[in-house]
XYZ file of C-alpha atoms in Angstrom:
767
model
C -57.103 7.409 -68.840
C -57.898 9.226 -65.647
C -58.289 6.046 -63.425
C -55.363 4.296 -64.946
C -53.144 8.052 -64.205
C -54.030 7.807 -60.688
C -53.352 4.239 -60.169
C -49.831 4.729 -61.734
C -49.104 8.331 -59.338
C -50.475 5.765 -56.473
C -48.144 3.183 -57.593
C -45.245 5.614 -57.451
C -46.182 7.032 -54.099
C -46.289 3.523 -52.684
C -42.663 2.837 -54.110
C -40.847 5.763 -52.755
C -42.510 4.718 -49.156
C -41.410 0.793 -49.859
C -37.788 2.854 -50.609
C -38.093 5.645 -47.978
C -38.918 2.434 -45.714
C -36.206 0.154 -46.639
C -33.426 2.774 -46.039
C -34.471 3.942 -43.058
C -34.732 -0.046 -41.881
C -31.258 -0.800 -43.924
C -30.090 1.910 -41.280
C -30.863 1.476 -38.159
C -30.082 -2.365 -38.827
C -26.911 -1.988 -39.760
C -23.836 -3.389 -37.893
C -20.074 -2.724 -37.738
C -17.415 -4.603 -37.014
C -13.867 -3.520 -36.137
C -11.046 -6.028 -36.962
C -7.608 -4.810 -34.896
C -4.681 -6.799 -35.716
C -1.291 -7.417 -33.811
C 1.886 -5.434 -34.373
C 3.764 -4.559 -30.517
C 4.984 -1.170 -30.849
C 2.861 -0.973 -34.420
C -0.311 -2.123 -33.821
C -0.983 1.155 -31.272
C -1.778 2.537 -35.018
C -5.216 1.788 -34.235
C -5.610 3.858 -31.541
C -5.859 7.035 -34.495
C -7.978 4.457 -36.743
C -10.285 4.632 -33.722
C -9.847 7.995 -33.079
C -10.637 9.257 -36.972
C -13.624 6.312 -37.068
C -15.456 8.567 -33.651
C -14.677 12.012 -34.403
C -16.348 11.334 -37.797
C -19.473 9.701 -36.223
C -18.809 5.946 -38.010
C -20.840 3.267 -35.326
C -18.447 0.751 -34.059
C -20.199 -1.806 -32.778
C -17.920 -5.365 -32.229
C -14.590 -5.619 -31.808
C -12.279 -8.497 -32.347
C -8.643 -8.336 -32.262
C -5.481 -9.800 -31.235
C -2.180 -8.816 -29.494
C -1.927 -5.982 -29.430
C -4.853 -5.457 -31.154
C -6.367 -7.082 -28.226
C -5.506 -4.553 -26.299
C -6.414 -1.268 -27.575
C -9.814 -3.182 -28.600
C -10.599 -4.233 -25.326
C -9.349 -0.613 -23.760
C -12.056 1.127 -26.388
C -14.981 -1.921 -25.372
C -14.895 -0.587 -21.650
C -15.628 3.049 -22.163
C -12.213 4.174 -22.291
C -11.950 6.791 -25.361
C -9.909 7.439 -27.687
C -8.208 10.368 -26.199
C -7.954 8.189 -22.600
C -6.695 5.382 -24.510
C -3.257 7.630 -26.119
C -3.077 9.424 -22.895
C -2.514 6.535 -21.203
C 0.086 4.088 -23.585
C 2.080 7.725 -24.143
C 2.214 8.233 -20.260
C 5.189 7.530 -18.398
C 3.657 4.464 -16.248
C 2.774 2.677 -19.676
C 7.023 2.972 -20.976
C 7.635 1.809 -17.590
C 4.525 -1.462 -17.299
C 5.825 -1.928 -21.401
C 10.307 -1.872 -19.846
C 9.293 -4.153 -16.583
C 9.816 -1.658 -14.214
C 7.714 0.178 -11.410
C 6.478 3.501 -10.603
C 8.394 5.001 -8.211
C 6.038 4.696 -5.340
C 5.294 1.550 -5.740
C 9.377 0.328 -5.296
C 9.549 -1.135 -1.466
C 13.054 -0.501 -0.912
C 12.656 -2.651 2.818
C 13.326 -5.734 0.142
C 16.328 -4.738 -1.322
C 19.450 -6.910 -0.811
C 22.620 -5.023 0.449
C 24.108 -3.867 -2.592
C 27.404 -5.493 -3.703
C 29.587 -6.246 -6.831
C 27.345 -8.963 -8.518
C 26.750 -8.248 -12.101
C 24.870 -11.717 -13.558
C 22.222 -13.360 -11.464
C 21.430 -17.073 -11.806
C 18.734 -19.055 -10.297
C 18.144 -22.393 -10.022
C 15.853 -25.135 -7.770
C 17.630 -26.650 -5.318
C 15.972 -29.976 -6.860
C 16.279 -29.239 -10.370
C 19.867 -27.674 -11.239
C 19.633 -28.808 -14.864
C 15.838 -27.687 -15.408
C 14.253 -24.207 -15.918
C 17.670 -22.683 -15.878
C 16.691 -20.607 -19.099
C 14.490 -17.828 -18.309
C 11.083 -17.543 -19.660
C 11.096 -14.250 -20.108
C 13.296 -10.789 -20.523
C 10.837 -8.489 -19.219
C 9.540 -8.839 -15.596
C 5.619 -8.465 -15.980
C 4.747 -8.059 -12.397
C 3.318 -4.435 -13.165
C 1.371 -5.245 -16.242
C -0.688 -7.915 -14.587
C -1.544 -5.730 -11.824
C -2.449 -2.709 -14.449
C -4.644 -5.290 -16.884
C -6.328 -6.192 -12.962
C -6.809 -3.249 -11.937
C -8.116 -2.419 -15.907
C -9.952 -5.371 -16.945
C -10.359 -7.029 -14.274
C -13.033 -4.805 -12.229
C -14.878 -4.095 -15.850
C -14.956 -7.766 -16.348
C -16.814 -8.786 -13.461
C -19.358 -5.542 -13.981
C -20.554 -7.843 -16.926
C -19.722 -11.167 -15.250
C -17.266 -12.856 -17.580
C -19.503 -11.978 -20.447
C -17.767 -10.068 -23.383
C -20.822 -9.618 -25.615
C -22.308 -7.136 -22.341
C -19.212 -4.695 -22.414
C -19.731 -1.037 -23.527
C -18.790 -2.922 -27.495
C -19.339 -6.437 -27.502
C -15.447 -7.823 -28.311
C -13.413 -11.264 -28.473
C -9.492 -11.953 -28.600
C -8.094 -14.455 -29.776
C -4.709 -16.169 -28.171
C -2.035 -19.218 -28.839
C -2.233 -23.060 -27.184
C 1.047 -23.641 -28.232
C 1.042 -27.298 -27.433
C -1.958 -27.693 -29.350
C -0.595 -25.646 -31.979
C -4.588 -23.934 -32.662
C -6.278 -20.033 -31.432
C -8.104 -20.394 -29.064
C -11.255 -17.692 -29.119
C -12.541 -16.082 -26.194
C -15.760 -14.338 -26.078
C -15.962 -14.677 -22.029
C -13.795 -15.477 -18.938
C -11.847 -13.276 -17.040
C -11.046 -10.185 -19.203
C -7.404 -9.204 -17.602
C -6.977 -12.905 -18.140
C -7.591 -13.178 -22.228
C -6.344 -10.249 -23.485
C -3.045 -11.003 -20.725
C -2.618 -13.885 -22.921
C -2.913 -12.911 -26.518
C -0.604 -9.986 -25.666
C 2.033 -12.947 -24.264
C 5.319 -12.266 -27.091
C 7.395 -15.500 -26.312
C 10.025 -15.228 -24.114
C 9.352 -11.566 -23.485
C 6.950 -11.434 -20.811
C 6.078 -14.547 -18.972
C 3.352 -17.091 -20.172
C 0.242 -17.699 -18.390
C -2.384 -20.290 -17.898
C -6.327 -20.253 -18.352
C -8.024 -23.645 -17.787
C -5.117 -25.219 -17.444
C -4.043 -24.759 -21.165
C -0.420 -22.435 -21.105
C -1.262 -19.511 -23.514
C 0.571 -17.044 -25.985
C 0.716 -14.246 -28.058
C -2.851 -14.392 -29.937
C -0.762 -13.747 -33.673
C 0.997 -16.488 -33.765
C -1.420 -18.504 -35.515
C -4.451 -15.808 -36.031
C -2.502 -12.309 -36.350
C -5.708 -10.579 -38.339
C -8.881 -12.439 -36.798
C -11.393 -11.195 -39.581
C -12.525 -14.515 -39.284
C -13.820 -14.381 -36.064
C -15.031 -11.281 -36.892
C -17.360 -12.688 -39.515
C -18.572 -16.431 -37.901
C -18.808 -14.896 -34.276
C -20.653 -10.963 -34.487
C -21.746 -11.270 -38.447
C -21.643 -7.982 -38.757
C -22.991 -5.808 -42.187
C -19.720 -4.331 -42.872
C -16.272 -4.766 -41.332
C -13.314 -2.562 -40.659
C -10.229 -3.367 -40.805
C -6.960 -2.422 -39.748
C -3.856 -4.055 -39.949
C 0.030 -3.642 -39.396
C 1.640 -6.693 -40.019
C 2.472 -9.192 -42.530
C 3.574 -12.588 -42.332
C 7.056 -14.015 -42.156
C 9.409 -14.386 -44.809
C 9.687 -17.380 -45.976
C 12.445 -20.082 -43.805
C 16.148 -20.248 -45.832
C 18.409 -22.632 -44.965
C 21.003 -20.696 -43.478
C 19.175 -18.010 -41.525
C 18.520 -20.421 -38.176
C 16.218 -17.228 -36.985
C 13.652 -17.280 -40.082
C 13.799 -21.392 -39.368
C 12.566 -20.823 -36.122
C 9.850 -18.157 -36.434
C 8.516 -20.131 -38.955
C 8.670 -22.914 -36.691
C 6.573 -21.017 -34.251
C 4.167 -18.491 -36.247
C 1.463 -19.841 -38.481
C 0.500 -17.479 -42.088
C -2.063 -15.229 -41.376
C -5.122 -14.547 -44.299
C -5.046 -10.491 -43.862
C -7.374 -10.104 -46.686
C -11.350 -9.356 -45.381
C -13.522 -12.174 -45.117
C -16.656 -10.522 -47.255
C -16.438 -7.918 -49.928
C -19.277 -5.659 -47.381
C -15.790 -4.497 -45.859
C -12.540 -1.856 -46.215
C -9.283 -2.282 -45.009
C -6.744 0.229 -44.170
C -3.051 -0.428 -43.523
C -1.178 2.094 -41.785
C 2.320 3.090 -42.791
C 5.289 3.800 -40.174
C 8.456 2.868 -39.750
C 7.651 2.257 -36.123
C 9.068 -1.437 -35.769
C 7.407 -3.861 -33.245
C 9.367 -3.045 -29.425
C 10.119 0.083 -30.207
C 7.250 1.763 -27.337
C 8.716 5.116 -27.385
C 7.271 5.613 -30.815
C 3.413 4.817 -29.908
C 2.801 8.361 -31.239
C 4.460 8.158 -34.574
C 1.887 4.556 -34.730
C -1.180 6.532 -33.484
C -0.572 9.546 -36.310
C -0.268 6.671 -38.968
C -2.986 4.988 -38.285
C -5.193 8.395 -38.035
C -4.185 9.773 -41.455
C -4.119 6.724 -42.865
C -8.224 6.328 -41.518
C -8.803 9.718 -42.207
C -7.336 9.180 -46.175
C -10.547 6.408 -46.283
C -13.071 7.908 -44.662
C -15.081 8.748 -48.172
C -15.294 5.236 -49.662
C -16.022 4.365 -45.636
C -19.071 6.919 -45.458
C -20.360 5.910 -48.774
C -20.913 2.146 -47.063
C -21.954 2.865 -43.795
C -25.243 4.902 -43.820
C -25.438 4.179 -39.944
C -24.246 7.738 -37.885
C -23.471 7.783 -34.233
C -23.318 11.210 -32.472
C -20.687 11.731 -29.830
C -23.379 12.511 -27.192
C -24.871 8.258 -28.146
C -21.216 7.170 -27.338
C -20.481 9.065 -24.127
C -23.515 8.961 -23.061
C -22.636 4.684 -23.264
C -19.913 5.299 -22.121
C -20.771 6.855 -18.743
C -23.703 4.453 -18.288
C -21.072 1.026 -18.753
C -18.204 2.928 -16.358
C -21.074 3.360 -13.429
C -21.578 -0.251 -13.286
C -18.046 -1.424 -12.514
C -17.521 -1.868 -8.374
C -14.310 0.093 -6.914
C -12.320 -2.207 -6.079
C -11.750 -3.359 -2.421
C -10.671 -6.926 -1.514
C -12.258 -8.696 1.331
C -10.763 -12.508 0.889
C -8.082 -14.136 -0.834
C -6.955 -17.543 -1.971
C -3.579 -18.936 -3.663
C -1.974 -21.564 -4.905
C 1.691 -21.287 -4.293
C 1.863 -25.136 -4.020
C 2.868 -24.904 -0.631
C 0.566 -24.633 2.027
C 2.777 -22.533 4.935
C 4.196 -20.400 1.298
C 0.070 -19.264 1.174
C -0.081 -18.377 4.968
C 2.938 -15.880 4.283
C 1.195 -14.604 0.778
C -1.683 -14.314 2.044
C -1.042 -12.903 5.292
C 1.150 -10.249 3.205
C -1.754 -9.009 0.948
C -4.585 -9.012 3.678
C -2.822 -8.900 7.180
C -4.939 -8.269 9.464
C -7.907 -10.268 7.470
C -9.771 -7.091 6.905
C -11.056 -5.700 3.986
C -8.776 -3.105 2.004
C -9.465 -0.805 -0.886
C -7.520 -0.177 -3.728
C -4.508 1.968 -2.397
C -3.796 -0.662 0.785
C -3.814 -3.664 -1.910
C -1.618 -1.976 -4.471
C 0.811 -1.144 -2.015
C 0.624 -4.807 -0.014
C 0.351 -6.046 -3.863
C 3.958 -4.290 -4.849
C 5.101 -4.825 -0.840
C 4.995 -8.574 -1.841
C 5.526 -8.734 -5.666
C 8.978 -7.240 -4.698
C 9.572 -9.339 -2.254
C 13.023 -11.653 -3.693
C 11.131 -14.979 -2.859
C 8.162 -14.179 -5.143
C 9.339 -15.068 -8.733
C 5.867 -14.351 -10.677
C 2.133 -13.512 -9.746
C -0.873 -13.292 -11.484
C -3.931 -11.378 -9.653
C -7.010 -12.512 -10.554
C -10.356 -11.046 -9.084
C -14.062 -12.674 -8.385
C -17.004 -9.656 -7.577
C -18.738 -10.681 -4.546
C -22.306 -10.574 -3.353
C -21.590 -7.718 -0.847
C -20.092 -5.430 -3.622
C -16.438 -6.690 -2.446
C -13.662 -8.607 -4.000
C -12.015 -11.966 -4.018
C -8.551 -11.856 -4.813
C -7.158 -15.606 -6.464
C -3.767 -15.343 -6.513
C -1.368 -17.252 -8.404
C 1.807 -17.099 -7.310
C 5.132 -18.812 -7.643
C 8.227 -19.219 -5.487
C 11.799 -18.121 -6.858
C 14.140 -20.658 -7.694
C 15.645 -21.543 -3.794
C 19.326 -20.680 -4.743
C 20.902 -18.285 -6.648
C 24.234 -17.347 -7.377
C 25.563 -14.123 -8.173
C 28.858 -13.218 -10.228
C 30.690 -9.806 -10.474
C 33.681 -7.033 -9.389
C 35.369 -5.324 -10.923
C 38.087 -5.569 -13.401
C 39.974 -1.808 -13.717
C 43.624 -0.381 -15.919
C 44.680 0.042 -11.914
C 45.386 -3.064 -9.295
C 42.364 -3.135 -7.640
C 40.819 -5.841 -9.388
C 37.975 -7.695 -7.656
C 36.254 -10.222 -8.379
C 32.668 -11.413 -6.589
C 30.418 -14.068 -6.043
C 27.463 -14.929 -3.751
C 25.096 -17.801 -2.754
C 22.181 -17.262 -1.740
C 19.101 -19.900 -0.319
C 15.600 -19.159 0.494
C 13.523 -21.427 2.211
C 9.253 -19.653 2.282
C 6.838 -21.295 4.267
C 4.966 -19.227 7.027
C 7.826 -16.898 7.460
C 10.801 -16.369 4.534
C 14.566 -17.747 5.429
C 17.178 -17.102 3.550
C 20.668 -17.939 3.790
C 23.515 -16.333 1.531
C 26.797 -16.475 1.708
C 29.368 -13.523 -0.233
C 33.163 -12.967 -0.874
C 35.555 -10.884 -2.450
C 39.180 -11.878 -3.245
C 41.812 -9.457 -5.284
C 45.235 -8.351 -4.061
C 43.250 -4.678 -3.083
C 40.673 -6.358 -0.616
C 39.515 -9.890 0.360
C 35.739 -10.407 2.541
C 33.489 -13.135 3.375
C 30.243 -12.870 4.873
C 27.719 -15.216 6.083
C 24.654 -14.447 7.386
C 20.877 -15.204 7.587
C 17.625 -13.315 7.325
C 14.416 -14.159 9.124
C 11.423 -12.314 7.607
C 7.558 -12.201 9.253
C 4.879 -11.234 7.338
C 3.176 -9.071 10.182
C 1.268 -6.017 9.239
C 4.161 -4.064 9.381
C 6.564 -6.523 8.440
C 9.993 -7.069 10.463
C 13.368 -8.772 9.362
C 16.160 -10.575 11.819
C 19.244 -11.407 10.841
C 22.750 -12.995 12.039
C 25.846 -11.874 10.211
C 29.498 -12.683 10.250
C 32.021 -10.282 8.177
C 35.488 -10.840 8.004
C 37.526 -8.052 5.842
C 40.753 -7.148 4.467
C 41.998 -3.651 3.158
C 45.834 -4.111 1.426
C 46.425 -0.500 0.382
C 49.689 0.346 -2.214
C 51.458 3.914 -2.103
C 50.625 4.390 -5.644
C 48.409 4.800 -8.158
C 49.724 1.784 -9.800
C 48.721 0.350 -13.162
C 49.113 -3.192 -14.223
C 51.116 -2.304 -16.876
C 53.486 -0.828 -13.638
C 55.648 -2.163 -10.315
C 53.065 -2.593 -7.117
C 55.067 -1.164 -4.409
C 54.652 -3.601 -1.160
C 51.816 -2.283 0.839
C 52.251 -0.395 3.790
C 48.683 -0.435 5.591
C 47.052 -3.501 6.020
C 43.306 -3.426 7.509
C 41.701 -6.569 8.865
C 38.201 -6.856 10.390
C 36.214 -9.510 12.139
C 32.648 -8.872 13.357
C 29.098 -10.622 14.142
C 26.355 -9.389 15.386
C 21.738 -9.699 15.121
C 19.942 -6.953 13.481
C 16.229 -6.027 13.120
C 14.784 -4.323 10.106
C 12.111 -2.910 9.371
C 10.190 -0.684 6.761
C 9.271 3.605 7.003
C 6.559 3.935 4.526
C 7.951 2.350 0.776
C 10.819 3.715 0.316
C 13.034 3.946 3.873
C 13.498 1.476 6.242
C 14.963 1.792 9.846
C 17.928 -0.925 11.132
C 19.339 -1.598 14.699
C 22.462 -3.473 15.206
C 24.230 -4.547 17.982
C 27.747 -6.447 16.978
C 31.090 -7.514 18.093
C 34.221 -6.451 16.462
C 38.115 -6.750 15.936
C 39.911 -4.759 14.384
C 43.668 -5.048 13.342
C 45.575 -2.553 11.456
C 49.156 -2.841 10.434
C 50.820 0.069 8.958
C 54.314 1.746 8.393
C 54.913 4.993 10.065
C 57.581 6.031 7.447
C 57.706 6.063 3.561
C 61.518 4.538 4.105
C 60.514 0.633 4.860
C 61.372 -2.673 2.993
C 59.455 -6.263 3.203
C 61.992 -7.390 6.097
C 60.709 -5.003 8.082
C 58.175 -4.857 10.427
C 55.211 -3.579 10.860
C 53.092 -1.136 13.780
C 49.888 -2.954 14.983
C 47.226 -1.479 16.830
C 44.290 -3.871 17.844
C 40.815 -2.511 18.264
C 38.069 -4.912 20.383
C 34.760 -4.142 21.835
C 31.128 -3.447 20.926
C 29.291 -1.279 18.116
C 25.375 -0.049 18.830
C 24.006 1.428 15.927
C 21.038 2.402 14.805
C 20.484 3.716 10.838
C 17.334 4.817 8.917
C 17.707 4.866 5.585
C 15.578 6.523 2.496
C 16.343 5.889 -1.346
C 14.830 6.094 -4.332
C 17.897 6.664 -6.606
C 17.797 5.193 -9.667
C 21.327 2.738 -9.662
C 23.283 1.355 -7.249
C 26.546 3.363 -8.072
C 26.188 6.261 -10.726
C 23.194 7.493 -10.644
C 21.358 10.177 -12.177
C 18.046 10.254 -10.743
C 15.941 10.075 -7.110
C 17.034 10.514 -3.517
C 19.399 9.962 -0.378
C 18.792 10.223 2.773
C 20.770 8.557 5.360
C 21.483 8.727 9.118
C 23.484 6.659 11.221
C 24.109 7.211 15.081
C 26.232 4.495 16.915
C 28.007 4.158 19.549
C 31.056 2.309 19.912
C 33.125 1.285 23.170
C 36.314 -0.510 22.977
C 39.928 -1.585 24.229
C 42.961 -0.508 21.856
C 46.017 -2.887 22.280
C 48.975 -1.422 20.779
C 52.532 -2.178 19.549
C 55.359 -0.728 17.902
C 56.913 -2.032 14.636
C 60.965 -2.097 13.370
C 60.621 1.472 11.558
C 58.797 3.310 14.398
C 60.973 5.624 16.146
C 60.001 5.057 19.441
C 59.295 2.032 20.718
C 55.817 2.115 22.225
C 53.355 -0.877 23.645
C 49.834 0.598 24.648
C 46.249 -0.314 26.078
C 43.751 2.001 25.678
C 39.821 2.029 26.468
C 37.909 4.253 24.137
C 34.062 5.160 24.455
C 32.221 7.361 21.494
C 29.153 8.165 19.363
C 29.273 9.535 16.284
C 26.478 10.873 14.104
C 26.682 10.073 10.603
C 24.412 12.206 7.992
C 23.922 12.256 4.473
C 21.740 13.680 1.849
C 21.475 13.727 -2.010
C 19.251 14.565 -4.296
C 18.675 14.847 -8.442
C 17.147 17.755 -8.369
C 16.809 19.286 -11.704
C 15.969 16.475 -14.284
C 16.255 16.678 -17.774
C 15.771 14.087 -20.999
C 19.454 14.576 -21.291
C 21.011 16.702 -17.838
C 20.468 15.944 -14.054
C 21.739 18.039 -11.751
C 22.216 16.497 -8.416
C 24.018 17.610 -4.934
C 25.285 15.646 -2.612
C 26.205 16.141 1.243
C 27.670 13.945 3.860
C 28.770 15.123 7.674
C 30.208 13.082 10.500
C 29.951 14.619 13.932
C 31.883 12.372 16.329
C 33.335 12.708 19.596
C 36.092 9.684 19.376
C 38.974 9.847 21.214
C 43.204 9.613 19.724
C 44.514 6.505 19.987
C 47.955 5.443 20.496
C 49.581 7.482 18.015
C 49.000 9.613 14.859
C 48.726 6.730 12.209
C 46.698 4.603 14.153
C 44.511 7.695 14.846
C 43.890 8.337 11.395
C 42.932 4.938 10.839
C 40.303 4.794 13.237
C 38.880 8.058 11.783
C 35.762 8.120 9.381
C 37.171 9.128 5.807
C 34.740 11.362 3.259
C 34.397 9.292 -0.085
C 32.001 10.858 -2.406
C 32.906 8.804 -4.945
C 33.984 5.373 -5.605
C 37.477 5.747 -6.281
C 38.501 7.659 -2.874
C 37.985 4.956 -0.847
C 40.736 2.302 -3.029
C 43.531 5.499 -2.207
C 44.151 6.178 1.736
C 43.246 9.745 1.694
C 44.552 11.402 5.195
C 43.358 14.691 4.257
C 39.732 13.777 4.421
C 39.864 11.961 7.532
C 38.175 13.997 10.154
C 36.456 13.271 13.482
C 33.989 15.629 12.324
C 33.858 17.262 8.895
C 30.979 18.069 6.443
C 31.480 17.297 2.365
C 29.279 19.150 -0.070
C 29.265 18.392 -3.774
C 27.640 19.108 -6.897
C 26.915 16.047 -9.539
C 26.677 17.119 -12.896
C 25.178 14.591 -15.599
C 24.980 14.633 -19.290
C 23.103 11.299 -21.453
C 25.074 11.724 -24.264
C 23.326 8.559 -25.388
C 20.648 6.227 -24.097
C 22.538 4.833 -21.348
C 25.884 6.412 -21.827
C 26.866 9.281 -19.316
C 29.303 12.211 -18.643
C 30.043 13.146 -15.141
C 31.325 15.677 -13.737
C 31.477 15.641 -9.749
C 33.306 17.844 -7.951
C 33.343 18.532 -4.301
C 33.939 20.597 -1.055
C 35.675 18.821 2.456
C 35.253 20.900 5.686
C 36.897 19.541 8.675
C 35.598 21.530 11.567
C 38.357 19.238 13.799
C 41.594 18.414 11.446
C 44.529 15.795 13.492
C 47.472 17.023 13.069
C 51.193 15.313 14.263
C 53.081 17.120 16.960
C 56.013 15.147 17.582
C 57.398 12.083 16.013
C 55.062 9.687 17.001
C 51.703 11.363 18.647
C 49.074 13.636 17.194
C 46.348 16.098 18.528
C 43.182 18.009 16.805
C 43.398 21.382 15.660
C 41.407 24.165 14.350
C 41.242 23.827 10.477
C 41.360 26.204 8.109
C 38.009 26.882 5.655
C 37.115 24.919 3.100
C 40.720 24.601 0.960
C 40.551 20.949 0.656
C 38.735 19.825 -2.754
C 38.432 17.183 -5.005
C 37.328 16.217 -8.405
C 36.086 13.525 -10.894
C 34.848 13.478 -14.242
C 34.150 9.943 -16.144
C 32.036 8.723 -19.099
C 29.936 5.681 -17.955
C 28.069 3.301 -20.358
C 25.616 1.493 -18.304
C 25.651 -2.039 -20.267
C 22.538 -4.797 -18.816
C 25.344 -6.418 -17.233
C 26.922 -3.418 -15.464
C 28.868 -0.145 -15.941
C 31.395 0.360 -18.340
C 34.062 3.681 -17.070
C 37.124 6.008 -17.868
C 37.252 8.454 -15.357
C 39.975 10.825 -14.724
C 40.227 11.489 -10.576
C 42.316 14.653 -9.094
C 43.475 15.064 -5.212
C 45.440 18.138 -4.832
C 47.868 16.969 -2.012
C 48.777 13.465 -3.531
C 52.472 13.680 -5.006
C 50.664 12.674 -8.994
C 47.048 14.751 -7.910
C 45.596 12.900 -11.206
C 44.996 9.696 -12.076
C 42.964 7.732 -14.601
C 41.663 4.752 -14.777
C 39.671 2.066 -16.762
C 36.728 0.221 -14.959
C 34.564 -2.542 -15.788
C 32.080 -3.385 -12.926
C 31.073 -2.009 -9.458
C 33.426 -0.835 -6.933
C 31.675 -2.126 -3.802
C 32.055 -4.146 -0.668
C 31.113 -5.117 2.144
C 29.956 -3.114 5.144
C 33.052 -1.663 7.575
C 32.795 -3.072 11.367
C 33.133 0.266 12.890
C 34.335 2.940 10.168
């Protein structure tokens, strides 16, 4: 009996030890896989899921994801903490990325075309006008692709493209639409595979991997739990799903039919009983990227509500210190970005030369800062339609850049103009042809046509990709303005024109950048201006006008810094411009039938003028912006043969667009300063209410001394002002505006104008 009790007690101890050993062994070996569904902006709920799991020491040993789940999962897999991921996706940088915009520091003012009246741009290839007409993207992916390379490119190279060696082993899926199947990625270029997985059709530009065009992984597998199970064989699966299958196609719903043609139904169930499915509930929709914070919070709260059941089934824990140490170890192995060599594949060797020289102008190693500058300077060039960077780590710890670049279509058509309730309606059409070889050649033509304004401009540009790029241009321009006495609308009879101004000029210019936001232009032009005008209000169609022609040479230098967010009616940014001009020419004036004094005069003129302009929206809140605007002219210009001819030759103060459609002699002087404020209330998204008020101070004032002549006089101080108020809707295809303007010295000082489009002109010859 004694030995029996001893044996029984021993067996109990042995059984207890076996149980303890089993528990310890199973806890140590238990592996947890995390599956993240697609869902666009809704998918950012996964950040909250990861945050809650990590805070509660739940291990994450493997990750599979698709679409936005692939993006979030990859960020975590390369060592980003939940807090770092959240900070990044809530940053202004990320909001620019999803909108297809650029940070201000990456914009390259030098590459921007001269502003014009275009509302719509259409591009097509010279050899295939009817093909590829419809765009394959709605959002520019330049910044997205750069960020994918910056974040994932170097991290992926640190493990030689083996995703199982990331801080957390990772894989994701993309969709091969040619063969209608899902593609699994467990190795390769990490930035490429994540980019492929998030490529929503028609939203961003698709890319190819191994010559296969790939799209969003959610098209064929929006919840890759099966991939997790077959690839990693985890002991326990945590699934985070924010998606559902689309509704069945309906007979009268074309969109539902197209979606069902494109998208396969996904099984959102877990492939094993050893797991839990978290389904965050949120009203954030696919493209509401401004509401990401709501999605993150929903994911966090949903996970907290399920933690008790997760903790019962997942026995193993990882401390925050262990996770932080793993992050530090992984990040320490990532080689900083330095580019020492480059290859391109644009389809043309000469174009490749231009692209390569734009990135590595001296064939020397550049750091991440220089690469960022050169890369965005290249990608903002109108001749480049798409570029995609891929990194290859070299033995010397620098990177080779393989840059996939696609040229823009050679021909671009621009259509636009101004459609107004006043008789200043103007159409606009522009055509340009670009040839990208060792250098960039662009040939442009544009034309404005309307009763008030007409113009034709022909130009050629030749851009050379040196370390400091420069552009040589030649141009020919004809302008015509036809002013009327009244502020007539198209409901009123328009009186005969009292002033017609014609210009013809041609010349050459040299342009080069100064940093990213400024450019310097040197210009030499030969001009002839012709003014036809009446010096009395009592004239008929049978009367002949006075006539003044001025022919000569204009040498100019202009430096301009510009970060304004719109080409007209801006509400953010800065502008600084300084124009220095030397004008020399011969005046030829003849009197008309209404002139009280008959004359025929020829006279030489030469002068120097300096024209600074400064505009700055210095106070910016979410719905309120306040700006300061200053514009001045200092000129040694001499008097012309009569008062009216002198007035017409002077620079005018026209701080808002409507000023340029009315002849306002009270705001013309050889020396003046104008200063004003721009107050903008953003009522709703793209709807602004503006108040623009200005004071005008001439330092010399042109006054009539007799029936014909004028002379400069000392003016009174700050007695002139002008005001404009307007409601503007900045539509995707141009501004719609209702404006009220006040010019106190006019017979009818207030006029209201409704317009759609841009009120812009080709540059004047000398004025």
